C-alpha angles and dihedrals in degrees: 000000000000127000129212140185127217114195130170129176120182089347101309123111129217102249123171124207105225128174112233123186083343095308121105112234135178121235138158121265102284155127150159119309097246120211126300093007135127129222104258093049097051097052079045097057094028093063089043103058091040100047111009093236116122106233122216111200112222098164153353114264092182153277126277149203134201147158120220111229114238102359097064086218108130134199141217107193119179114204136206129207109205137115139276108245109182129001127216094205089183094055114113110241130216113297098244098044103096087193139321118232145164129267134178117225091262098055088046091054091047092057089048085137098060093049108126087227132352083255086078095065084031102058095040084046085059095049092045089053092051100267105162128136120182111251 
């Protein structure tokens, strides 16, 4: 069970550069729900330490599901929609994060072929569209 964030704010959405299996891809901030944890937290804690942003949860996007090719892991990611609402521009990030940065819709769909999955357009596809159920 993974979690992701997806913030926007003024039509840019919260992206990080990581490097997977040696290739720099691009993701949404997001991670694995750790024990004992609830959702929320986790997307929380999760945005923080990859982008130093604290994340504020307003809604569900969705729920998905996806099989990794190759590996056979699969993977169940639930992601908010919500806002950033401080930075802390002189916090370490995680170790494999590069950078996080903003994108508008149209940068992100033009990258298509760095996206982590194919959850990350999916999922800012959905919110565009108006996906958004109360927590």
């Amino acid at each position: 069970v993974t979690v992701a964030a997806d913030a926007e704010d003024a039509g840019r959405f919260l992206l990080v550069e990581e490097h997977i299996d040696g290739k720099a891809v691009l993701n949404q901030p997001a991670g694995h729900l750790e024990e004992g944890e609830n959702l929320l937290a986790a997307v929380i804690r999760e945005t923080l330490e990859e982008t130093a942003w604290h994340f504020k949860p307003a809604a569900l996007v969705g729920l998905y599901r996806w099989q990794q090719p190759g590996r056979g892991a699969t993977f169940l990611r639930v992601t908010f929609s919500g806002r950033c609402t401080s930075h802390e521009p002189a916090r370490q990030l995680d170790n494999d994060i590069a950078q996080a940065l903003w994108l508008s819709a149209p940068e992100i769909r033009q990258q298509a072929a760095r996206l982590r999955s194919p959850m990350v357009w999916r999922s800012i596809e959905d919110y565009l569209a108006g996906h958004a159920y109360p927590l």
